Amino acid sequence: AFALFDDWSSRGKKYPGHEQCWEKWQTFTPEGGVGLGSLIFLAKQSGWVNPINDCVLDKAPPRVLGITTASEVTMKPIDWIWDGMLAKGKVHLLSGNGGRGKTTLMLAIAALITRGDKFPNATSCNEPADVLYISGEDSMSDTLVPRFAACGGDCRLFHVSEKPLATSGEYLAIGEHSDELRLIVDQYKPALLTIDPGTAFCGRGTDNNNATDIRVIMARLQEL
């Protein structure tokens, strides 16, 4: 490595000579001072090119995975809306056969959030918060809002969109219109976003029975 250092140093106007350069080299230690990384950086600034490594690095594809060492992660507890049931910033699925009351249950949960009431098993109330409800089946005027009101919800904090949501007039497709969905979420900043039913907004060409197709959509929701 000294030969490289000496060759690089000799190109400078203040090159002290081979012997003094060797003496300087002896002062470099692994414990501190100028390291190999610094030498390479400075050498590249002066025009040095590694004929092997640089060719490989220049053609390397962009990184996709962001890797973090566990020791650099700050661990924190899950922040719950409803302890053990609804976690902030997480995607949840409510599934069941048709006609079992899934929509009614979700509207009851939405009503409780908007009025700042206590959930079952909770010891304290949450602050009243907004809820955004996107429906692909039910009318807001004769089904969603009446049921929500019957559950005691605060209609000032309940924001509803029924059926077509995309500017094209088609159902919002989570994968294709995630930017539009993000704008709506940024506007209302809801404590809860409900998409009912999720299958209505998977987009054309999505196989609802294909795990890979659904994982892509779930990943978009989780990112949001």
PDB file of C-alpha atoms in Angstrom:
ATOM      1  CA  ALA A   1       0.000   0.000   0.000  1.00  0.00           C
ATOM      2  CA  PHE A   2       2.925   2.350   0.642  1.00  0.00           C
ATOM      3  CA  ALA A   3       3.887   2.217  -3.034  1.00  0.00           C
ATOM      4  CA  LEU A   4       0.441   3.538  -3.959  1.00  0.00           C
ATOM      5  CA  PHE A   5       0.661   6.231  -1.268  1.00  0.00           C
ATOM      6  CA  ASP A   6       4.121   7.305  -2.397  1.00  0.00           C
ATOM      7  CA  ASP A   7       3.111   7.368  -6.052  1.00  0.00           C
ATOM      8  CA  TRP A   8       0.034   9.478  -5.280  1.00  0.00           C
ATOM      9  CA  SER A   9       2.011  11.832  -3.016  1.00  0.00           C
ATOM     10  CA  SER A  10       4.676  12.367  -5.670  1.00  0.00           C
ATOM     11  CA  ARG A  11       2.093  14.052  -7.896  1.00  0.00           C
ATOM     12  CA  GLY A  12       1.616  16.899  -5.421  1.00  0.00           C
ATOM     13  CA  LYS A  13       3.547  20.182  -5.477  1.00  0.00           C
ATOM     14  CA  LYS A  14       4.685  19.691  -1.849  1.00  0.00           C
ATOM     15  CA  TYR A  15       6.033  16.146  -2.259  1.00  0.00           C
ATOM     16  CA  PRO A  16       8.783  15.847   0.419  1.00  0.00           C
ATOM     17  CA  GLY A  17      10.608  12.960  -1.221  1.00  0.00           C
ATOM     18  CA  HIS A  18      10.546   9.191  -0.917  1.00  0.00           C
ATOM     19  CA  GLU A  19      12.310   8.976   2.481  1.00  0.00           C
ATOM     20  CA  GLN A  20      10.180  11.577   4.232  1.00  0.00           C
ATOM     21  CA  CYS A  21       7.088  10.039   2.696  1.00  0.00           C
ATOM     22  CA  TRP A  22       8.149   6.695   4.208  1.00  0.00           C
ATOM     23  CA  GLU A  23       8.590   8.338   7.607  1.00  0.00           C
ATOM     24  CA  LYS A  24       5.079   9.781   7.356  1.00  0.00           C
ATOM     25  CA  TRP A  25       3.759   6.369   6.397  1.00  0.00           C
ATOM     26  CA  GLN A  26       5.125   4.927   9.641  1.00  0.00           C
ATOM     27  CA  THR A  27       2.884   7.289  11.657  1.00  0.00           C
ATOM     28  CA  PHE A  28      -0.343   5.833  10.248  1.00  0.00           C
ATOM     29  CA  THR A  29      -2.017   3.490  12.748  1.00  0.00           C
ATOM     30  CA  PRO A  30      -5.300   1.537  12.812  1.00  0.00           C
ATOM     31  CA  GLU A  31      -6.279   3.433  15.984  1.00  0.00           C
ATOM     32  CA  GLY A  32      -6.799   6.804  14.305  1.00  0.00           C
ATOM     33  CA  GLY A  33      -5.586   9.453  11.936  1.00  0.00           C
ATOM     34  CA  VAL A  34      -5.823   9.097   8.193  1.00  0.00           C
ATOM     35  CA  GLY A  35      -7.343   5.770   7.246  1.00  0.00           C
ATOM     36  CA  LEU A  36      -7.360   3.824   4.025  1.00  0.00           C
ATOM     37  CA  GLY A  37     -10.815   5.134   3.174  1.00  0.00           C
ATOM     38  CA  SER A  38      -9.592   8.714   3.480  1.00  0.00           C
ATOM     39  CA  LEU A  39      -6.572   7.976   1.325  1.00  0.00           C
ATOM     40  CA  ILE A  40      -8.730   6.478  -1.409  1.00  0.00           C
ATOM     41  CA  PHE A  41     -11.118   9.442  -1.261  1.00  0.00           C
ATOM     42  CA  LEU A  42      -8.304  11.981  -1.535  1.00  0.00           C
ATOM     43  CA  ALA A  43      -6.604   9.982  -4.273  1.00  0.00           C
ATOM     44  CA  LYS A  44      -9.806   9.938  -6.340  1.00  0.00           C
ATOM     45  CA  GLN A  45     -10.130  13.701  -5.912  1.00  0.00           C
ATOM     46  CA  SER A  46      -6.684  13.993  -7.505  1.00  0.00           C
ATOM     47  CA  GLY A  47      -7.695  11.856 -10.473  1.00  0.00           C
ATOM     48  CA  TRP A  48      -6.664   8.355  -9.344  1.00  0.00           C
ATOM     49  CA  VAL A  49      -8.846   5.603 -10.822  1.00  0.00           C
ATOM     50  CA  ASN A  50      -8.924   2.031  -9.594  1.00  0.00           C
ATOM     51  CA  PRO A  51      -8.904   0.088 -12.882  1.00  0.00           C
ATOM     52  CA  ILE A  52     -10.723  -2.891 -11.348  1.00  0.00           C
ATOM     53  CA  ASN A  53     -13.069  -1.852  -8.558  1.00  0.00           C
ATOM     54  CA  ASP A  54     -14.297   1.411 -10.071  1.00  0.00           C
ATOM     55  CA  CYS A  55     -15.415  -0.327 -13.248  1.00  0.00           C
ATOM     56  CA  VAL A  56     -17.486  -2.748 -11.201  1.00  0.00           C
ATOM     57  CA  LEU A  57     -18.927  -0.088  -8.887  1.00  0.00           C
ATOM     58  CA  ASP A  58     -19.889   2.220 -11.735  1.00  0.00           C
ATOM     59  CA  LYS A  59     -22.077  -0.508 -13.237  1.00  0.00           C
ATOM     60  CA  ALA A  60     -23.579  -1.706  -9.961  1.00  0.00           C
ATOM     61  CA  PRO A  61     -27.395  -1.589  -9.920  1.00  0.00           C
ATOM     62  CA  PRO A  62     -29.127   0.814  -7.529  1.00  0.00           C
ATOM     63  CA  ARG A  63     -29.783  -0.568  -4.057  1.00  0.00           C
ATOM     64  CA  VAL A  64     -33.291  -1.786  -3.307  1.00  0.00           C
ATOM     65  CA  LEU A  65     -32.924  -3.147   0.199  1.00  0.00           C
ATOM     66  CA  GLY A  66     -32.161  -0.813   3.065  1.00  0.00           C
ATOM     67  CA  ILE A  67     -30.225  -2.772   5.686  1.00  0.00           C
ATOM     68  CA  THR A  68     -29.995  -1.597   9.298  1.00  0.00           C
ATOM     69  CA  THR A  69     -27.929  -3.203  12.038  1.00  0.00           C
ATOM     70  CA  ALA A  70     -30.125  -4.215  14.968  1.00  0.00           C
ATOM     71  CA  SER A  71     -27.977  -2.289  17.443  1.00  0.00           C
ATOM     72  CA  GLU A  72     -28.960   0.928  15.628  1.00  0.00           C
ATOM     73  CA  VAL A  73     -32.706   0.297  15.971  1.00  0.00           C
ATOM     74  CA  THR A  74     -34.617   2.053  18.736  1.00  0.00           C
ATOM     75  CA  MET A  75     -37.167  -0.442  20.013  1.00  0.00           C
ATOM     76  CA  LYS A  76     -40.579   0.917  20.970  1.00  0.00           C
ATOM     77  CA  PRO A  77     -43.934  -0.556  22.014  1.00  0.00           C
ATOM     78  CA  ILE A  78     -46.896  -0.802  19.650  1.00  0.00           C
ATOM     79  CA  ASP A  79     -49.169   2.228  19.841  1.00  0.00           C
ATOM     80  CA  TRP A  80     -52.730   0.963  20.143  1.00  0.00           C
ATOM     81  CA  ILE A  81     -56.012   2.612  19.174  1.00  0.00           C
ATOM     82  CA  TRP A  82     -57.845  -0.337  20.686  1.00  0.00           C
ATOM     83  CA  ASP A  83     -55.556  -2.332  22.953  1.00  0.00           C
ATOM     84  CA  GLY A  84     -54.715  -5.692  21.408  1.00  0.00           C
ATOM     85  CA  MET A  85     -57.069  -5.139  18.458  1.00  0.00           C
ATOM     86  CA  LEU A  86     -56.308  -2.013  16.402  1.00  0.00           C
ATOM     87  CA  ALA A  87     -52.742  -0.713  16.198  1.00  0.00           C
ATOM     88  CA  LYS A  88     -51.820   2.695  14.845  1.00  0.00           C
ATOM     89  CA  GLY A  89     -50.038   2.633  11.517  1.00  0.00           C
ATOM     90  CA  LYS A  90     -50.839  -1.030  10.858  1.00  0.00           C
ATOM     91  CA  VAL A  91     -53.002  -2.845   8.320  1.00  0.00           C
ATOM     92  CA  HIS A  92     -55.791  -5.027   9.714  1.00  0.00           C
ATOM     93  CA  LEU A  93     -58.176  -7.390   7.948  1.00  0.00           C
ATOM     94  CA  LEU A  94     -61.743  -8.105   9.035  1.00  0.00           C
ATOM     95  CA  SER A  95     -63.013 -11.147   7.180  1.00  0.00           C
ATOM     96  CA  GLY A  96     -66.195 -13.188   7.248  1.00  0.00           C
ATOM     97  CA  ASN A  97     -69.088 -14.456   5.182  1.00  0.00           C
ATOM     98  CA  GLY A  98     -71.522 -12.016   3.603  1.00  0.00           C
ATOM     99  CA  GLY A  99     -74.370 -10.737   5.719  1.00  0.00           C
ATOM    100  CA  ARG A 100     -72.572 -11.258   9.048  1.00  0.00           C
ATOM    101  CA  GLY A 101     -72.403  -7.551   9.869  1.00  0.00           C
ATOM    102  CA  LYS A 102     -68.799  -6.632   9.018  1.00  0.00           C
ATOM    103  CA  THR A 103     -69.790  -3.176   7.761  1.00  0.00           C
ATOM    104  CA  THR A 104     -72.009  -2.541  10.793  1.00  0.00           C
ATOM    105  CA  LEU A 105     -69.160  -3.531  13.106  1.00  0.00           C
ATOM    106  CA  MET A 106     -66.716  -1.232  11.327  1.00  0.00           C
ATOM    107  CA  LEU A 107     -69.201   1.652  11.492  1.00  0.00           C
ATOM    108  CA  ALA A 108     -69.639   1.037  15.229  1.00  0.00           C
ATOM    109  CA  ILE A 109     -65.849   1.196  15.675  1.00  0.00           C
ATOM    110  CA  ALA A 110     -65.710   4.359  13.548  1.00  0.00           C
ATOM    111  CA  ALA A 111     -68.467   5.951  15.652  1.00  0.00           C
ATOM    112  CA  LEU A 112     -66.638   5.136  18.874  1.00  0.00           C
ATOM    113  CA  ILE A 113     -63.415   6.711  17.574  1.00  0.00           C
ATOM    114  CA  THR A 114     -65.150   9.916  16.460  1.00  0.00           C
ATOM    115  CA  ARG A 115     -66.864  10.458  19.810  1.00  0.00           C
ATOM    116  CA  GLY A 116     -63.768   9.580  21.843  1.00  0.00           C
ATOM    117  CA  ASP A 117     -65.402   6.784  23.787  1.00  0.00           C
ATOM    118  CA  LYS A 118     -63.854   3.758  25.516  1.00  0.00           C
ATOM    119  CA  PHE A 119     -63.337   0.484  23.670  1.00  0.00           C
ATOM    120  CA  PRO A 120     -64.350  -2.780  25.343  1.00  0.00           C
ATOM    121  CA  ASN A 121     -61.561  -3.808  27.807  1.00  0.00           C
ATOM    122  CA  ALA A 122     -60.128  -0.231  27.749  1.00  0.00           C
ATOM    123  CA  THR A 123     -59.589   1.715  30.963  1.00  0.00           C
ATOM    124  CA  SER A 124     -59.639   5.203  29.432  1.00  0.00           C
ATOM    125  CA  CYS A 125     -61.095   7.124  26.514  1.00  0.00           C
ATOM    126  CA  ASN A 126     -59.218   8.236  23.426  1.00  0.00           C
ATOM    127  CA  GLU A 127     -59.429  11.761  22.085  1.00  0.00           C
ATOM    128  CA  PRO A 128     -62.131  12.131  19.386  1.00  0.00           C
ATOM    129  CA  ALA A 129     -60.536  11.622  15.977  1.00  0.00           C
ATOM    130  CA  ASP A 130     -61.396  11.595  12.289  1.00  0.00           C
ATOM    131  CA  VAL A 131     -62.301   8.443  10.367  1.00  0.00           C
ATOM    132  CA  LEU A 132     -62.079   8.038   6.583  1.00  0.00           C
ATOM    133  CA  TYR A 133     -64.415   5.393   5.140  1.00  0.00           C
ATOM    134  CA  ILE A 134     -64.168   4.266   1.514  1.00  0.00           C
ATOM    135  CA  SER A 135     -67.030   2.039   0.419  1.00  0.00           C
ATOM    136  CA  GLY A 136     -67.408   0.015  -2.749  1.00  0.00           C
ATOM    137  CA  GLU A 137     -70.848  -1.403  -1.966  1.00  0.00           C
ATOM    138  CA  ASP A 138     -73.109   0.771   0.177  1.00  0.00           C
ATOM    139  CA  SER A 139     -74.674   4.191  -0.375  1.00  0.00           C
ATOM    140  CA  MET A 140     -73.556   6.919   2.017  1.00  0.00           C
ATOM    141  CA  SER A 141     -76.996   8.549   2.234  1.00  0.00           C
ATOM    142  CA  ASP A 142     -79.233   5.586   3.016  1.00  0.00           C
ATOM    143  CA  THR A 143     -76.833   3.045   4.546  1.00  0.00           C
ATOM    144  CA  LEU A 144     -73.423   4.208   5.766  1.00  0.00           C
ATOM    145  CA  VAL A 145     -74.243   7.541   7.416  1.00  0.00           C
ATOM    146  CA  PRO A 146     -77.570   6.364   8.959  1.00  0.00           C
ATOM    147  CA  ARG A 147     -75.876   3.302  10.485  1.00  0.00           C
ATOM    148  CA  PHE A 148     -72.954   5.425  11.674  1.00  0.00           C
ATOM    149  CA  ALA A 149     -75.331   7.953  13.270  1.00  0.00           C
ATOM    150  CA  ALA A 150     -77.329   5.133  14.893  1.00  0.00           C
ATOM    151  CA  CYS A 151     -74.075   4.033  16.572  1.00  0.00           C
ATOM    152  CA  GLY A 152     -73.700   7.477  18.115  1.00  0.00           C
ATOM    153  CA  GLY A 153     -70.892   8.746  15.912  1.00  0.00           C
ATOM    154  CA  ASP A 154     -69.925  12.375  15.364  1.00  0.00           C
ATOM    155  CA  CYS A 155     -70.815  13.081  11.727  1.00  0.00           C
ATOM    156  CA  ARG A 156     -68.414  16.062  11.682  1.00  0.00           C
ATOM    157  CA  LEU A 157     -65.464  13.650  11.965  1.00  0.00           C
ATOM    158  CA  PHE A 158     -66.748  10.935   9.604  1.00  0.00           C
ATOM    159  CA  HIS A 159     -65.613  11.295   5.977  1.00  0.00           C
ATOM    160  CA  VAL A 160     -67.137   8.977   3.393  1.00  0.00           C
ATOM    161  CA  SER A 161     -66.448   8.177  -0.240  1.00  0.00           C
ATOM    162  CA  GLU A 162     -68.695   5.740  -2.022  1.00  0.00           C
ATOM    163  CA  LYS A 163     -67.869   3.699  -5.092  1.00  0.00           C
ATOM    164  CA  PRO A 164     -65.916   5.587  -7.842  1.00  0.00           C
ATOM    165  CA  LEU A 165     -62.987   7.436  -6.307  1.00  0.00           C
ATOM    166  CA  ALA A 166     -60.390   7.658  -9.056  1.00  0.00           C
ATOM    167  CA  THR A 167     -60.517  10.625 -11.447  1.00  0.00           C
ATOM    168  CA  SER A 168     -61.074   8.163 -14.300  1.00  0.00           C
ATOM    169  CA  GLY A 169     -64.434   7.229 -12.789  1.00  0.00           C
ATOM    170  CA  GLU A 170     -63.309   3.687 -12.019  1.00  0.00           C
ATOM    171  CA  TYR A 171     -62.992   2.220  -8.572  1.00  0.00           C
ATOM    172  CA  LEU A 172     -59.835   3.301  -6.883  1.00  0.00           C
ATOM    173  CA  ALA A 173     -57.184   0.640  -7.389  1.00  0.00           C
ATOM    174  CA  ILE A 174     -54.885   0.548  -4.372  1.00  0.00           C
ATOM    175  CA  GLY A 175     -51.862  -0.380  -6.466  1.00  0.00           C
ATOM    176  CA  GLU A 176     -52.455   2.140  -9.267  1.00  0.00           C
ATOM    177  CA  HIS A 177     -53.907   5.066  -7.308  1.00  0.00           C
ATOM    178  CA  SER A 178     -51.878   4.963  -4.121  1.00  0.00           C
ATOM    179  CA  ASP A 179     -50.736   8.576  -4.689  1.00  0.00           C
ATOM    180  CA  GLU A 180     -54.347   9.772  -4.873  1.00  0.00           C
ATOM    181  CA  LEU A 181     -55.212   7.796  -1.768  1.00  0.00           C
ATOM    182  CA  ARG A 182     -52.206   9.323  -0.001  1.00  0.00           C
ATOM    183  CA  LEU A 183     -53.425  12.844  -0.820  1.00  0.00           C
ATOM    184  CA  ILE A 184     -56.823  12.095   0.741  1.00  0.00           C
ATOM    185  CA  VAL A 185     -55.202  10.647   3.852  1.00  0.00           C
ATOM    186  CA  ASP A 186     -52.915  13.683   4.125  1.00  0.00           C
ATOM    187  CA  GLN A 187     -55.936  15.970   3.826  1.00  0.00           C
ATOM    188  CA  TYR A 188     -58.067  14.381   6.565  1.00  0.00           C
ATOM    189  CA  LYS A 189     -55.357  12.708   8.681  1.00  0.00           C
ATOM    190  CA  PRO A 190     -57.732  10.036   9.982  1.00  0.00           C
ATOM    191  CA  ALA A 191     -57.059   7.861  12.997  1.00  0.00           C
ATOM    192  CA  LEU A 192     -58.689   5.040  11.031  1.00  0.00           C
ATOM    193  CA  LEU A 193     -58.957   4.410   7.296  1.00  0.00           C
ATOM    194  CA  THR A 194     -61.498   1.734   6.347  1.00  0.00           C
ATOM    195  CA  ILE A 195     -61.684   0.256   2.834  1.00  0.00           C
ATOM    196  CA  ASP A 196     -64.891  -1.779   2.519  1.00  0.00           C
ATOM    197  CA  PRO A 197     -64.626  -4.264   0.924  1.00  0.00           C
ATOM    198  CA  GLY A 198     -60.936  -4.464   0.165  1.00  0.00           C
ATOM    199  CA  THR A 199     -61.558  -6.730  -2.826  1.00  0.00           C
ATOM    200  CA  ALA A 200     -63.438  -3.938  -4.619  1.00  0.00           C
ATOM    201  CA  PHE A 201     -60.282  -1.841  -4.812  1.00  0.00           C
ATOM    202  CA  CYS A 202     -57.651  -4.352  -5.881  1.00  0.00           C
ATOM    203  CA  GLY A 203     -57.750  -3.198  -9.505  1.00  0.00           C
ATOM    204  CA  ARG A 204     -58.387  -4.928 -12.791  1.00  0.00           C
ATOM    205  CA  GLY A 205     -56.291  -7.989 -13.480  1.00  0.00           C
ATOM    206  CA  THR A 206     -55.767  -8.799  -9.797  1.00  0.00           C
ATOM    207  CA  ASP A 207     -56.435 -12.376  -8.768  1.00  0.00           C
ATOM    208  CA  ASN A 208     -57.907 -12.136  -5.273  1.00  0.00           C
ATOM    209  CA  ASN A 209     -56.956 -15.773  -4.691  1.00  0.00           C
ATOM    210  CA  ASN A 210     -53.319 -15.221  -5.651  1.00  0.00           C
ATOM    211  CA  ALA A 211     -51.087 -14.630  -2.620  1.00  0.00           C
ATOM    212  CA  THR A 212     -48.470 -12.736  -4.640  1.00  0.00           C
ATOM    213  CA  ASP A 213     -51.028 -10.301  -6.084  1.00  0.00           C
ATOM    214  CA  ILE A 214     -52.514  -9.619  -2.669  1.00  0.00           C
ATOM    215  CA  ARG A 215     -49.114  -9.172  -0.998  1.00  0.00           C
ATOM    216  CA  VAL A 216     -48.304  -6.344  -3.428  1.00  0.00           C
ATOM    217  CA  ILE A 217     -51.521  -4.552  -2.500  1.00  0.00           C
ATOM    218  CA  MET A 218     -50.982  -5.131   1.226  1.00  0.00           C
ATOM    219  CA  ALA A 219     -47.466  -3.732   0.930  1.00  0.00           C
ATOM    220  CA  ARG A 220     -48.845  -0.535  -0.637  1.00  0.00           C
ATOM    221  CA  LEU A 221     -51.370  -0.184   2.183  1.00  0.00           C
ATOM    222  CA  GLN A 222     -48.709  -0.769   4.823  1.00  0.00           C
ATOM    223  CA  GLU A 223     -46.473   1.870   3.225  1.00  0.00           C
ATOM    224  CA  LEU A 224     -49.366   4.318   3.269  1.00  0.00           C
TER     225      LEU A 224
END
